[in-house]
Coordinates of C-alpha atoms in Angstrom, one line a residue:
M1 CA 17.7 -24.1 -77.2
P2 CA 17.8 -25.5 -73.6
A3 CA 16.4 -28.6 -72.6
G4 CA 12.9 -28.5 -70.9
W5 CA 12.4 -24.9 -72.5
F6 CA 9.5 -22.9 -71.2
H7 CA 7.0 -22.2 -74.1
G8 CA 4.9 -19.6 -72.5
G9 CA 5.6 -16.5 -75.0
V10 CA 3.0 -13.6 -75.2
T11 CA -0.3 -14.4 -77.0
D12 CA -3.4 -12.7 -77.2
E13 CA -5.6 -15.4 -76.2
L14 CA -7.5 -14.8 -73.0
R15 CA -6.9 -17.9 -70.7
S16 CA -8.2 -19.0 -67.5
L17 CA -6.0 -19.5 -64.4
S18 CA -7.4 -23.1 -64.5
Q19 CA -5.8 -23.5 -68.2
V20 CA -2.6 -21.9 -67.0
M21 CA -2.2 -24.3 -64.2
R22 CA -3.1 -27.2 -66.7
D23 CA -0.5 -26.1 -68.9
A24 CA 1.8 -26.0 -66.3
D25 CA 0.9 -29.6 -65.0
G26 CA 1.6 -30.9 -68.4
L27 CA 4.9 -29.3 -68.7
L28 CA 6.0 -30.6 -65.4
A29 CA 4.9 -34.0 -66.2
A30 CA 6.9 -34.3 -69.2
G31 CA 10.1 -33.3 -67.3
R32 CA 10.1 -29.6 -68.7
R33 CA 10.2 -26.0 -66.9
A34 CA 7.0 -24.5 -66.1
T35 CA 9.1 -21.4 -65.7
A36 CA 11.0 -19.0 -67.7
W37 CA 14.6 -20.1 -68.4
A38 CA 17.4 -18.1 -66.8
W39 CA 20.6 -17.3 -68.6
P40 CA 23.3 -17.1 -65.8
T41 CA 25.4 -14.2 -65.9
G42 CA 28.7 -15.8 -65.0
F43 CA 29.2 -13.7 -61.7
P44 CA 27.9 -16.2 -59.2
L45 CA 26.7 -13.6 -56.4
L46 CA 24.8 -11.8 -58.8
D47 CA 23.3 -14.7 -60.2
T48 CA 22.3 -15.7 -56.9
Y49 CA 20.4 -12.6 -56.4
L50 CA 18.7 -12.9 -59.7
G51 CA 17.5 -16.5 -58.9
G52 CA 19.7 -18.2 -61.6
G53 CA 20.2 -15.2 -63.8
I54 CA 18.6 -12.8 -66.4
R55 CA 15.2 -14.9 -67.4
A56 CA 13.5 -15.0 -70.6
G57 CA 11.3 -12.0 -71.1
E58 CA 13.1 -9.7 -68.8
L59 CA 14.8 -6.2 -69.6
C60 CA 17.9 -5.7 -67.5
L61 CA 19.3 -2.2 -67.7
L62 CA 23.1 -1.6 -67.1
G63 CA 24.1 2.2 -66.2
G64 CA 26.9 4.1 -64.9
P65 CA 29.2 6.8 -65.3
Q66 CA 31.1 7.0 -68.7
G67 CA 34.5 4.9 -69.0
L68 CA 33.6 2.8 -65.9
G69 CA 33.3 -0.5 -67.9
K70 CA 29.6 -1.0 -68.9
T71 CA 30.8 -2.5 -72.4
T72 CA 33.3 -4.7 -70.6
F73 CA 30.8 -6.3 -68.2
A74 CA 28.2 -6.6 -70.7
L75 CA 30.8 -8.3 -73.0
Q76 CA 31.9 -10.4 -70.5
V77 CA 28.5 -11.6 -69.4
A78 CA 27.9 -12.6 -73.2
R79 CA 31.0 -14.4 -73.4
N80 CA 29.9 -16.4 -70.0
V81 CA 26.7 -17.3 -71.8
A82 CA 28.3 -18.5 -74.8
R83 CA 30.9 -20.4 -73.3
S84 CA 28.7 -22.4 -71.3
G85 CA 26.9 -23.4 -74.4
G86 CA 24.4 -20.6 -74.8
A87 CA 24.1 -17.9 -77.5
C88 CA 24.1 -14.3 -77.5
A89 CA 23.6 -11.5 -79.8
M90 CA 25.4 -8.5 -79.3
L91 CA 24.2 -5.4 -81.0
S92 CA 27.0 -2.7 -80.8
Y93 CA 26.6 0.6 -81.8
E94 CA 30.1 1.9 -80.3
H95 CA 32.5 -0.7 -81.4
D96 CA 33.3 -2.8 -84.4
A97 CA 33.6 -6.6 -84.1
T98 CA 37.1 -6.5 -84.3
T99 CA 37.6 -4.5 -81.3
L100 CA 35.1 -6.7 -79.3
L101 CA 37.4 -9.8 -80.4
E102 CA 40.6 -8.1 -79.4
R103 CA 38.9 -7.6 -75.8
L104 CA 37.5 -11.5 -75.9
V105 CA 41.1 -12.7 -76.3
A106 CA 42.6 -10.4 -73.8
L107 CA 39.7 -11.7 -71.4
E108 CA 40.5 -15.5 -72.1
A109 CA 44.0 -14.9 -71.1
G110 CA 43.3 -13.0 -68.1
E111 CA 40.8 -16.0 -67.1
M112 CA 43.5 -18.5 -68.0
L113 CA 46.3 -17.1 -66.3
G114 CA 45.2 -14.3 -64.1
V115 CA 47.1 -10.9 -64.1
D116 CA 50.3 -12.9 -66.2
G117 CA 47.9 -13.0 -69.0
V118 CA 48.7 -11.1 -72.3
P119 CA 47.1 -7.7 -71.9
L120 CA 44.7 -6.1 -74.3
R121 CA 47.3 -3.4 -75.2
R122 CA 49.5 -6.6 -76.6
V123 CA 46.9 -8.2 -78.4
R124 CA 45.9 -4.9 -80.6
E125 CA 49.3 -4.5 -81.5
A126 CA 49.8 -8.2 -82.8
L127 CA 46.8 -7.9 -84.8
E128 CA 47.6 -4.3 -86.0
D129 CA 51.4 -5.4 -87.0
L130 CA 51.7 -4.6 -90.6
S131 CA 55.3 -6.0 -90.6
V132 CA 53.8 -9.5 -90.3
T133 CA 52.0 -10.5 -93.5
S134 CA 50.8 -13.8 -93.0
G135 CA 49.9 -16.3 -89.9
S136 CA 46.7 -17.0 -88.0
M137 CA 45.8 -15.1 -84.7
E138 CA 47.2 -17.9 -83.0
D139 CA 50.6 -17.4 -84.7
R140 CA 50.6 -13.9 -84.2
L141 CA 50.3 -14.2 -80.3
S142 CA 52.3 -17.5 -79.8
L143 CA 55.2 -15.4 -78.2
T144 CA 52.8 -13.9 -75.8
L145 CA 51.8 -15.3 -72.3
G146 CA 48.5 -17.1 -73.1
G147 CA 47.7 -15.4 -76.3
A148 CA 47.6 -18.4 -78.4
E149 CA 45.8 -20.3 -76.2
A150 CA 43.1 -17.4 -75.5
V151 CA 42.4 -17.6 -79.0
S152 CA 41.7 -21.1 -79.1
E153 CA 39.4 -20.6 -76.4
V154 CA 37.2 -17.9 -78.3
R155 CA 37.0 -20.2 -81.2
T156 CA 35.2 -23.0 -78.8
Y157 CA 32.2 -20.5 -78.7
A158 CA 32.6 -18.1 -81.3
D159 CA 29.7 -19.7 -83.4
R160 CA 27.4 -19.1 -80.7
L161 CA 28.3 -15.4 -80.1
L162 CA 27.1 -13.1 -83.0
L163 CA 28.4 -9.6 -83.3
H164 CA 26.1 -6.8 -85.0
R165 CA 27.6 -3.5 -86.3
S166 CA 24.5 -1.5 -85.4
L167 CA 24.2 2.0 -86.8
G168 CA 22.5 4.8 -84.6
S169 CA 21.1 5.9 -88.0
V170 CA 19.7 2.8 -89.1
T171 CA 19.3 0.2 -86.7
D172 CA 15.7 0.3 -85.1
L173 CA 13.6 -2.1 -83.1
D174 CA 12.7 -4.2 -86.1
A175 CA 16.4 -4.4 -87.0
V176 CA 16.9 -5.9 -83.3
R177 CA 13.9 -8.4 -83.7
E178 CA 15.8 -9.5 -87.1
V179 CA 18.9 -10.0 -85.6
I180 CA 17.3 -12.0 -82.9
R181 CA 15.7 -14.3 -85.2
D182 CA 18.9 -14.8 -87.5
T183 CA 20.5 -15.7 -84.2
I184 CA 17.9 -18.2 -83.4
D185 CA 18.0 -20.0 -87.0
R186 CA 21.9 -19.8 -87.0
T187 CA 22.4 -21.1 -83.5
E188 CA 19.3 -23.1 -82.9
R189 CA 19.1 -21.5 -79.3
R190 CA 17.5 -18.5 -77.9
P191 CA 20.1 -15.9 -77.4
L192 CA 21.1 -13.3 -74.5
V193 CA 20.7 -10.4 -76.5
V194 CA 22.9 -7.2 -75.6
V195 CA 22.1 -3.7 -76.9
D196 CA 25.1 -1.3 -76.5
Y197 CA 23.5 1.0 -75.9
L198 CA 19.6 1.7 -75.5
Q199 CA 19.6 5.5 -76.3
K200 CA 21.4 4.7 -79.9
V201 CA 18.6 2.8 -81.3
F202 CA 17.1 4.5 -84.1
V203 CA 13.7 5.7 -83.8
A204 CA 12.3 7.3 -87.0
G205 CA 10.4 10.9 -86.8
T206 CA 10.8 11.2 -82.7
P207 CA 13.1 14.2 -82.5
L208 CA 12.9 14.6 -78.5
E209 CA 15.3 12.1 -76.5
D210 CA 12.6 11.3 -73.9
E211 CA 10.0 10.3 -76.3
R212 CA 12.8 8.3 -78.2
V213 CA 13.7 6.5 -75.2
T214 CA 10.6 5.6 -74.0
V215 CA 9.7 4.1 -77.5
V216 CA 12.9 2.0 -77.3
V217 CA 12.6 0.7 -73.7
E218 CA 9.1 -0.3 -74.4
G219 CA 10.1 -2.0 -77.5
L220 CA 12.7 -3.8 -76.1
K221 CA 10.5 -5.3 -73.4
D222 CA 8.3 -6.2 -75.6
I223 CA 10.7 -8.0 -77.7
A224 CA 11.7 -9.7 -74.8
L225 CA 8.4 -11.3 -73.9
D226 CA 7.5 -11.9 -77.4
L227 CA 10.5 -13.6 -78.6
E228 CA 11.1 -15.3 -75.1
V229 CA 14.6 -13.8 -74.5
P230 CA 16.6 -11.9 -72.0
V231 CA 17.6 -8.3 -73.0
L232 CA 20.5 -6.7 -71.4
A233 CA 20.6 -3.1 -72.5
I234 CA 23.4 -0.5 -71.6
V235 CA 22.1 3.0 -70.7
A236 CA 23.9 6.3 -70.6
A237 CA 23.7 8.5 -67.8
D238 CA 22.8 12.1 -67.7
K239 CA 24.8 15.1 -66.7
E240 CA 23.6 15.3 -63.2
G241 CA 24.7 11.7 -62.7
L242 CA 28.2 12.4 -63.9
A243 CA 28.7 15.0 -61.3
P244 CA 32.2 14.3 -59.2
G245 CA 31.2 12.7 -56.2
R246 CA 27.6 11.9 -57.4
R247 CA 26.5 8.4 -57.1
V248 CA 24.8 7.2 -60.5
R249 CA 21.4 5.9 -59.5
V250 CA 18.3 4.8 -61.9
H251 CA 16.7 8.2 -61.9
H252 CA 19.8 9.5 -63.4
L253 CA 19.8 7.3 -66.5
R254 CA 19.4 9.6 -69.8
G255 CA 16.0 9.8 -70.9
S256 CA 12.7 9.0 -69.3
S257 CA 10.9 7.7 -66.6
A258 CA 9.8 4.7 -68.4
L259 CA 13.2 3.3 -67.9
A260 CA 12.8 2.5 -64.5
Y261 CA 9.0 1.6 -65.0
E262 CA 9.8 -1.0 -67.6
A263 CA 13.1 -2.8 -66.8
D264 CA 12.6 -5.8 -64.6
V265 CA 16.3 -5.6 -63.3
V266 CA 18.3 -2.4 -63.2
L267 CA 21.9 -2.6 -62.5
M268 CA 24.3 0.2 -61.9
L269 CA 28.3 0.5 -61.7
N270 CA 29.8 3.1 -59.6
D271 CA 33.4 3.7 -59.2
K272 CA 34.0 2.7 -55.3
Y273 CA 36.4 5.6 -54.6
D274 CA 33.6 8.0 -55.7
I275 CA 30.6 6.7 -53.5
V276 CA 32.6 5.4 -50.2
A277 CA 31.5 7.3 -47.1
R278 CA 34.0 10.1 -46.3
H279 CA 35.5 8.7 -43.1
H280 CA 37.0 5.6 -44.8
L281 CA 39.3 8.1 -47.0
L282 CA 39.9 10.6 -44.3
Y283 CA 41.3 7.9 -41.5
D284 CA 43.1 5.5 -43.7
A285 CA 45.0 7.4 -46.6
G286 CA 45.8 3.8 -48.2
N287 CA 42.2 3.0 -48.5
A288 CA 42.0 5.8 -51.7
D289 CA 44.3 3.4 -53.9
R290 CA 42.5 0.3 -52.7
F291 CA 39.3 1.6 -53.4
R292 CA 40.0 2.8 -57.0
K293 CA 40.7 -0.6 -57.9
Y294 CA 36.8 -1.9 -57.5
V295 CA 33.5 -1.0 -59.0
I296 CA 30.6 -1.2 -56.9
L297 CA 27.7 -3.3 -58.7
S298 CA 24.3 -2.5 -57.1
L299 CA 21.2 -4.3 -58.2
E300 CA 18.8 -1.4 -57.8
K301 CA 15.8 -3.2 -59.0
N302 CA 14.8 -6.8 -59.2
R303 CA 11.1 -7.7 -59.8
S304 CA 11.7 -11.2 -59.1
G305 CA 13.9 -11.2 -55.8
M306 CA 15.8 -8.9 -53.5
D307 CA 17.2 -5.3 -54.6
R308 CA 19.2 -2.5 -52.8
I309 CA 22.2 -5.1 -53.0
D310 CA 25.7 -3.5 -53.6
M311 CA 28.6 -6.1 -54.7
Q312 CA 32.3 -5.1 -55.4
L313 CA 34.3 -6.2 -58.4
R314 CA 37.9 -6.2 -58.9
K315 CA 39.0 -4.3 -62.0
R316 CA 41.1 -6.0 -64.7
F317 CA 40.6 -3.2 -67.5
D318 CA 44.0 -4.0 -69.0
Q319 CA 42.4 -7.5 -69.7
A320 CA 39.3 -6.0 -70.8
R321 CA 37.3 -8.2 -67.7
Y322 CA 36.3 -8.0 -64.4
E323 CA 37.0 -10.6 -61.7
T324 CA 33.9 -12.4 -61.1
D325 CA 33.8 -13.4 -57.9
A326 CA 32.1 -10.7 -56.6
V327 CA 31.9 -9.9 -52.5
A328 CA 29.5 -7.8 -50.5
V329 CA 30.8 -4.4 -49.8
D330 CA 31.7 -4.1 -46.3
E331 CA 32.2 -0.3 -46.2
Q332 CA 29.6 2.4 -45.7
L333 CA 28.4 3.9 -49.0
L334 CA 26.6 7.0 -49.8
D335 CA 24.3 8.4 -52.5
D336 CA 26.4 11.4 -53.0
R337 CA 29.7 12.1 -51.1
V338 CA 30.3 15.8 -50.1
F339 CA 34.0 15.3 -50.4
T340 CA 36.3 15.1 -53.3
E341 CA 39.9 15.6 -54.2

């Protein structure tokens, strides 16, 4: 648990503002924070706009088209938190723990050696090789560039990054709470909580997706406040948002309008090529290949600061990562581009 932790959890007690002020004065006099702690994402420009990171009690939604790296981004944030000394609980409805481990090894190799580091494909081959019947992960990756060193780096934070194989037929909001409590007990830290993804959280007796999404998003927000943790939940887009040339916005997230209302922060990923203004493509053909190398990370909602901010990230999907040095976008972006291949 971070030093100077703010114990300002949800309570049914009715308090006057004077009492709230006295409590804040007491915390400050003791050298502690009077505001909720922030978990940095490890993407410096994003953290600047978020005022330090995702805060305790906040629900952050991450949306975007299929296959654009939402899990990659969320896992990289989880890794950044754990590597910096924090804890993370990742509930994965989509991937098993070994798949996430392979991604983390490739990510670490990329962070150490850049594009020369061992790619994800090679990491997977080494762990699946049945011709080798012994040896540690370091041994199996010893002949690759950065592989063994990457495994050693993952081991330094592995006890603080807990992975839960969640099931859409079983793992409900009560199970999410239990995972968080177990993580606090095992790490002695309040964790960043990652849910991949929100529409897969089980809700009994509610057949309509809009109703299920409302229950889940309200429940995750309550969990964030009650347990004083930040929650980062991936959200799938609807069919309209997946149309060619369409920029995925918060209203394209699949489910009810509660997604937009309950969230404190909404991040959207879009392929840069798909949403850049037409004239950037028409008058410089070389731009097309360059734009395909980037995603646009948009801060669409931010209750604690500025929003409608667009940043670009360089894809390194062969190493299961993004480059973290996001920069502002120079080109004009459109909501929907009326020009496709």
